[in-house]
XYZ file of C-alpha atoms in Angstrom:
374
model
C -121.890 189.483 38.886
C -120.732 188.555 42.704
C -121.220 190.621 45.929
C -119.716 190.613 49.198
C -121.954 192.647 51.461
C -121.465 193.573 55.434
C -124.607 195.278 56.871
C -127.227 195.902 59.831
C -128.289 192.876 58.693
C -124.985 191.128 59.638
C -122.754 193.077 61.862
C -122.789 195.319 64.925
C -122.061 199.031 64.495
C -118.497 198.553 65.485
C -117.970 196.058 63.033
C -119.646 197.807 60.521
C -117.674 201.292 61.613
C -114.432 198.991 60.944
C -115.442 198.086 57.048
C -116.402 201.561 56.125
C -114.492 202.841 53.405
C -114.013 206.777 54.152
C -114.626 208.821 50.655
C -111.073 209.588 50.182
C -109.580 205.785 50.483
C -112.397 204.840 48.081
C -109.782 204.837 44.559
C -106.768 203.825 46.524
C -109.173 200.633 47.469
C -110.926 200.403 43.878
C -107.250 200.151 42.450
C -106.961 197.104 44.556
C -109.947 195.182 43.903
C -109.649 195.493 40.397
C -105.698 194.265 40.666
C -107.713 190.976 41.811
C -107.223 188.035 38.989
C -110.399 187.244 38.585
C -111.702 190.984 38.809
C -112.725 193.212 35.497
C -115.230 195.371 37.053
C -116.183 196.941 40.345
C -118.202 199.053 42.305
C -117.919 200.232 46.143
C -120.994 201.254 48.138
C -119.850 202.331 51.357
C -122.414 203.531 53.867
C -123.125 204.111 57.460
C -125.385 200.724 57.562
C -123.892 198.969 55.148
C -120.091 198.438 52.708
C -120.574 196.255 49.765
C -118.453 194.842 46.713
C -120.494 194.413 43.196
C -117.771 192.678 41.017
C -117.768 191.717 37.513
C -115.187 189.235 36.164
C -114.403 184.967 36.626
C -116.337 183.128 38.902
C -115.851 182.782 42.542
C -113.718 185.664 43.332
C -115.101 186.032 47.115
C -111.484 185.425 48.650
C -109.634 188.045 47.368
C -112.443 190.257 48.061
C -112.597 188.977 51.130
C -108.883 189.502 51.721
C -109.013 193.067 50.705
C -111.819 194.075 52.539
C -110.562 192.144 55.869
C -107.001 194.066 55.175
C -108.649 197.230 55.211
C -110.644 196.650 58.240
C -107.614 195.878 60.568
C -108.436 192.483 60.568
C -108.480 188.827 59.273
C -110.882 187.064 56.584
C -111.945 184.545 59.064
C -113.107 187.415 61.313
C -115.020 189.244 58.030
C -116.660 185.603 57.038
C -118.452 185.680 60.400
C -120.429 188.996 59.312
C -120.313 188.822 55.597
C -123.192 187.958 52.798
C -122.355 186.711 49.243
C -124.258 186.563 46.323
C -123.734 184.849 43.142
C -125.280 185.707 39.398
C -129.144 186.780 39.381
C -129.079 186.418 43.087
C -126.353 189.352 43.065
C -128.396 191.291 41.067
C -131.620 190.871 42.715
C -129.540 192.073 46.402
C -128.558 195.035 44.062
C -132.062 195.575 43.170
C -133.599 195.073 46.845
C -130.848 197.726 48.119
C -131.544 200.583 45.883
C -135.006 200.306 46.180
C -134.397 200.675 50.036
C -136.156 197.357 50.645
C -132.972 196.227 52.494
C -132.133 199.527 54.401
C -132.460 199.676 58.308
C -135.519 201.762 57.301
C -137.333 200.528 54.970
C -138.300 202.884 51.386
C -136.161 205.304 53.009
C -134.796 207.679 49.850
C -131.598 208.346 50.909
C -129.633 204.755 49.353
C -131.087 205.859 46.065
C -128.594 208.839 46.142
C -126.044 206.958 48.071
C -125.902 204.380 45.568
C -125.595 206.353 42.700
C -122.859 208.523 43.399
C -121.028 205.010 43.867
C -121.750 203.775 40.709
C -120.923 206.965 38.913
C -117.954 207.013 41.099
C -116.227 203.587 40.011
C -117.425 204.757 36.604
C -115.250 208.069 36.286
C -112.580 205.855 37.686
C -112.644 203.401 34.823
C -113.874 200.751 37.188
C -116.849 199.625 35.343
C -118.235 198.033 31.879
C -121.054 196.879 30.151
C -121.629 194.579 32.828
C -121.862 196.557 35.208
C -123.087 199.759 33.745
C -126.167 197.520 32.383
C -126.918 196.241 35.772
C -126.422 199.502 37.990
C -128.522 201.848 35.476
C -131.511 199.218 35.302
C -131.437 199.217 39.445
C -131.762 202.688 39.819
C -134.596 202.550 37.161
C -136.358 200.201 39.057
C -135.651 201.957 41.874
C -137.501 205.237 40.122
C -140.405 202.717 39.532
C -140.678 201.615 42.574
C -141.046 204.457 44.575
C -143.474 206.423 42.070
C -145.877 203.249 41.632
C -145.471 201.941 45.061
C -146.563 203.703 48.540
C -143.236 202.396 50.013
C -141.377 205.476 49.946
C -144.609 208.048 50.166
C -144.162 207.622 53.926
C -140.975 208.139 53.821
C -138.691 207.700 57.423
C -135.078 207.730 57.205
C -132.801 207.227 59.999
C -132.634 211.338 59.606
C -136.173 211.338 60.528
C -136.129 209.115 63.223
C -133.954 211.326 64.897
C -135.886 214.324 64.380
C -138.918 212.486 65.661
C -136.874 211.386 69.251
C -136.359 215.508 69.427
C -139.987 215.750 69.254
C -141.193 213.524 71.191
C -139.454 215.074 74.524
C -142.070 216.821 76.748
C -140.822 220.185 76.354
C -142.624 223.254 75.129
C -139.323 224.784 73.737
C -136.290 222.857 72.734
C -132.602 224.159 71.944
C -131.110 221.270 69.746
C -127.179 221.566 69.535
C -126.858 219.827 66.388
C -123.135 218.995 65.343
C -122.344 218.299 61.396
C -125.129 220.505 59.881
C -123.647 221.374 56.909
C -123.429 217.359 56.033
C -126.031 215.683 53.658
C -127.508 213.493 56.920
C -127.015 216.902 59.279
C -129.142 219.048 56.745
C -131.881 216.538 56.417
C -132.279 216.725 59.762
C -132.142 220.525 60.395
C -135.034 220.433 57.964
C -137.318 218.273 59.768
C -136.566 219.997 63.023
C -136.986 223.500 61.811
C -141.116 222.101 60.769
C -141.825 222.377 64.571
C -141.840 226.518 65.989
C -141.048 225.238 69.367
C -137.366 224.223 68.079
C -134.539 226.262 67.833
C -131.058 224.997 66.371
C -127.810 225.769 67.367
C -125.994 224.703 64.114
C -122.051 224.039 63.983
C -120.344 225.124 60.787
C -116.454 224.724 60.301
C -116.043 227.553 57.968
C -117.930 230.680 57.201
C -118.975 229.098 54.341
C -121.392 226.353 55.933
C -124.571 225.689 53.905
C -127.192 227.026 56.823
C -125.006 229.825 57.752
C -127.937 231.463 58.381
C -131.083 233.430 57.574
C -133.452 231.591 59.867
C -134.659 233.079 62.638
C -134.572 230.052 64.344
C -131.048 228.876 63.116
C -127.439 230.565 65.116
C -124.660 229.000 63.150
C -121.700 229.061 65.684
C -117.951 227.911 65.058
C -117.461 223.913 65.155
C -114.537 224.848 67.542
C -116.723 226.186 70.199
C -119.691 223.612 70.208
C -118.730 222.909 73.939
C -119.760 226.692 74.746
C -123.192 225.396 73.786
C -123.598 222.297 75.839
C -125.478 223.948 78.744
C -128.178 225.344 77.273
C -129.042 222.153 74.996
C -131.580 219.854 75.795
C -130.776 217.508 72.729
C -127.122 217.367 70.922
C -127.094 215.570 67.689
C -123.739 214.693 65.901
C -124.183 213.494 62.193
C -120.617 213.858 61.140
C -118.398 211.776 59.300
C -115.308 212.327 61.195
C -113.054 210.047 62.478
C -112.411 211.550 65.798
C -114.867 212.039 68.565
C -116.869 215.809 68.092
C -117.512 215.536 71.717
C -116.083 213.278 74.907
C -116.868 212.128 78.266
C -114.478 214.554 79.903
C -115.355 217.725 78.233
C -118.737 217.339 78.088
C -118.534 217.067 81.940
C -116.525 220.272 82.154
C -119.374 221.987 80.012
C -122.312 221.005 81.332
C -123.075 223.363 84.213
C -127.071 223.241 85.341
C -128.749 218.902 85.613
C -131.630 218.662 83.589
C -132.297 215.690 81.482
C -130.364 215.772 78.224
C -130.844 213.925 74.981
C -127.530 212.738 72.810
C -128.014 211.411 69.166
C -125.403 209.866 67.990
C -126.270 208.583 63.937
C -122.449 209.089 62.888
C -120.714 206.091 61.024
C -118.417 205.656 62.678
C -119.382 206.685 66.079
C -118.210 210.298 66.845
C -119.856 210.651 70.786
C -118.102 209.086 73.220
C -120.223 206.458 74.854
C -119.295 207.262 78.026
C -121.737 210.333 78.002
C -124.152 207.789 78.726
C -123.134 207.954 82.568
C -123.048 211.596 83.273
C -125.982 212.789 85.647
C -129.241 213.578 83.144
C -127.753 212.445 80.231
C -128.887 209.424 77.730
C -127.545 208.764 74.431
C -129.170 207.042 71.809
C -126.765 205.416 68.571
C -127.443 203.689 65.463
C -128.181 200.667 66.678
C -131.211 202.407 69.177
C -132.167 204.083 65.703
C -132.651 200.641 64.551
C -135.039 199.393 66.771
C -137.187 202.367 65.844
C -137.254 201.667 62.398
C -138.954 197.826 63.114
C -142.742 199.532 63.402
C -142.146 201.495 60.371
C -140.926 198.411 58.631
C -144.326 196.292 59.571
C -146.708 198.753 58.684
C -145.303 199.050 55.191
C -145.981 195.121 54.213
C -148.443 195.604 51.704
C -145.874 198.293 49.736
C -143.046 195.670 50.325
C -144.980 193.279 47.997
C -146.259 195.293 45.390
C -142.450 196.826 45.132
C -141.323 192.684 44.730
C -143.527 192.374 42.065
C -142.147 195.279 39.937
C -138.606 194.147 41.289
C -138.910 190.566 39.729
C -140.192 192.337 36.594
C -137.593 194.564 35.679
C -134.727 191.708 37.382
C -136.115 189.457 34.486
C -135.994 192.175 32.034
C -132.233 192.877 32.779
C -131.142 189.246 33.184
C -132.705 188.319 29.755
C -130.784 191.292 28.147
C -127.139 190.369 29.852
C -127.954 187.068 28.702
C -128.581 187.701 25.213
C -125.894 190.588 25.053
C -123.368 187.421 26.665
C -124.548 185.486 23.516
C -124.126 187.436 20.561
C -120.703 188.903 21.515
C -119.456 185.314 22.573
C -121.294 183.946 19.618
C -120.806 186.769 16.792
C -120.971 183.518 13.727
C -124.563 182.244 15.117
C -126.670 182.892 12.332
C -123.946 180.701 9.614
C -123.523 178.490 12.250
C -127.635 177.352 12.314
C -127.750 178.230 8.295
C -128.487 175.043 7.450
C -129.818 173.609 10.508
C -133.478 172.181 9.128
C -135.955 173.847 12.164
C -137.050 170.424 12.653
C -133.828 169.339 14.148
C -133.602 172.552 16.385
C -137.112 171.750 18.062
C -135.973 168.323 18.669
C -132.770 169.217 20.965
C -135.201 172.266 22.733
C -137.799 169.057 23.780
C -134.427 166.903 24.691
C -132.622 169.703 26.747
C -135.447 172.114 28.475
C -137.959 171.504 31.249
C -141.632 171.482 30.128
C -142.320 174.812 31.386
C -139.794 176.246 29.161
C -140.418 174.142 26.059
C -143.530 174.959 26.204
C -143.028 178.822 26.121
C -140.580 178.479 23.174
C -143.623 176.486 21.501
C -145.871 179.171 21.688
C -143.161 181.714 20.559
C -142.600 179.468 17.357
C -146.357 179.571 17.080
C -146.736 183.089 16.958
């Protein structure tokens, strides 16, 4: 397996808001990659933090996916080799692994990559897009992924970049807060209405685009209002929070100046991929706006206290990595090799154990010994 990966790790959130593959490009840009010569298998993950290629197929195929994913991106592959990771075989797999266990997320054990990662892989695999490869590697990732959050304490404190947000809202030194939050109805937006709706002293001002929004609404703390008039609202918030998907900007610089009538200090959260508040917010009178990138630097403390987690989840990580490597590798063999067993019929054992000593290291021989001992 190879993979091409572009994250927090690697890019800025304007490069990363270039490589993001909205949901309904994702088969028009599967079809693609698996045009590619040397491609038999894919899978996209696409994400606010992070868009990755997992690829099954002939060796070396990092420049067409490099190609591809520079084409859709607006740009050029020597641009997209200044931000991109690639792995190779069991180092592939092992990224895989680290990813879906959130251990490479912006916040570390945070649960929502687990969901995030499969609908992608049950994505590509409705469209035909993956195989035995593949499907054996994926399935054993979210397994471990399973493990490592029940037998690990990395995900029992669990902060996502949802819950970051939510904790910004509390921290303000207000005894009441109105929170205008934009995109409720999304999986990040209702995450977040949760959290905030666990404090009394919040009340939410939720934006639905249809009278069918999800929190259209039976909390007494909850008025659902009409996307289209989320500038009526402006003035009496004290923190707006977009967590949209859209591609165009839910508010601007211009109408938010229009809107807002009384100066008092005002907190914008922007955690949209890409970007949907225009940045220029930032210099109206009592206003500060904090992005994905201010998220990010939030998440560091949470990462260092959650060290000890981070190496007990290795361990079971390298465990079940070995397990799945052995099995591709003996799955590889028999199907390549269907004739083994009349091929080694009358191959005298002595002669076998003579070209194991010639060709392995002593480590290995050694295990094979005591295998042929038991």
């Amino acid at each position: 397996m190879e993979c091409i990966s572009i994250s927090h790790k690697t890019a800025r959130s304007a490069d990363r808001q270039k490589c993001c593959i909205p949901k309904e490009k994702t088969e028009d840009y599967l079809r693609e990659i698996m045009k590619l010569d040397r491609v038999d298998e894919c899978v996209l993950l696409s994400t606010c933090n992070r868009t990755e290629l997992y690829v099954q197929g002939e060796e070396n195929s990092f420049g067409g996916l490099e190609y591809v994913m520079a084409k859709a991106a607006g740009s050029d592959a020597a641009w997209l080799r200044g931000i991109v990771r690639r792995y190779q075989g069991r180092k592939a797999i092992r990224h895989l692994f680290r990813v879906v266990c959130g251990m490479e997320s912006m916040v570390i054990g945070e649960d929502e990559i687990l969901g995030q990662v499969r609908d992608a892989y049950t994505y590509s695999q409705e469209a035909g897009c993956t195989g035995y490869e593949l499907n054996s590697i994926f399935q054993a990732a979210l397994a471990c992924a399973k493990r490592v959050k029940t037998e690990t304490r990395i995900s029992k404190t669990s902060v996502s970049v949802a819950t970051l947000a939510a904790n910004e809202v509390f921290r303000l030194p207000l005894q009441r807060k109105t929170v205008l939050l934009i995109g409720s109805s999304g999986q990040m937006g209702g995450i977040i209405l949760k959290d905030l709706l666990s404090r009394e002293e919040i009340r939410v001002i939720a934006t639905v685009r249809s009278h069918n929004g999800i929190y259209k609404s039976n909390h007494a703390r909850v008025e659902n209002v009409d996307y289209q008039n989320r500038y009526d609202y402006l003035d009496e918030a004290d923190v707006i929070i977009s967590a949209t998907s859209s591609p165009h900007y839910t508010l601007t610089a211009d109408r938010v100046r229009k809107s807002v009538k009384g100066v008092k200090e005002r907190l914008f959260l922007d955690i949209s991929m890409p970007p949907d508040i225009d940045e220029d917010i930032a210099d109206i009178e009592g206003c500060r706006l904090t992005s994905l990138d201010d998220i990010h630097k939030l998440a560091e403390e949470n990462n260092r206290l959650k060290q000890q987690a981070i190496v007990e989840a290795e361990e079971i990580l390298e465990e079940d990595l070995e397990k799945t490597c052995k099995a591709l590798l003996f799955h590889r063999f028999m199907h390549t090799h269907a004739g083994w067993k009349e091929r080694y019929a009358d191959c005298p054992a002595e002669k076998l154990i003579y070209a194991l000593r010639d060709r392995l290291d002593s480590v290995t021989f050694e295990a094979v010994l005591t295998v042929l001992d038991r």
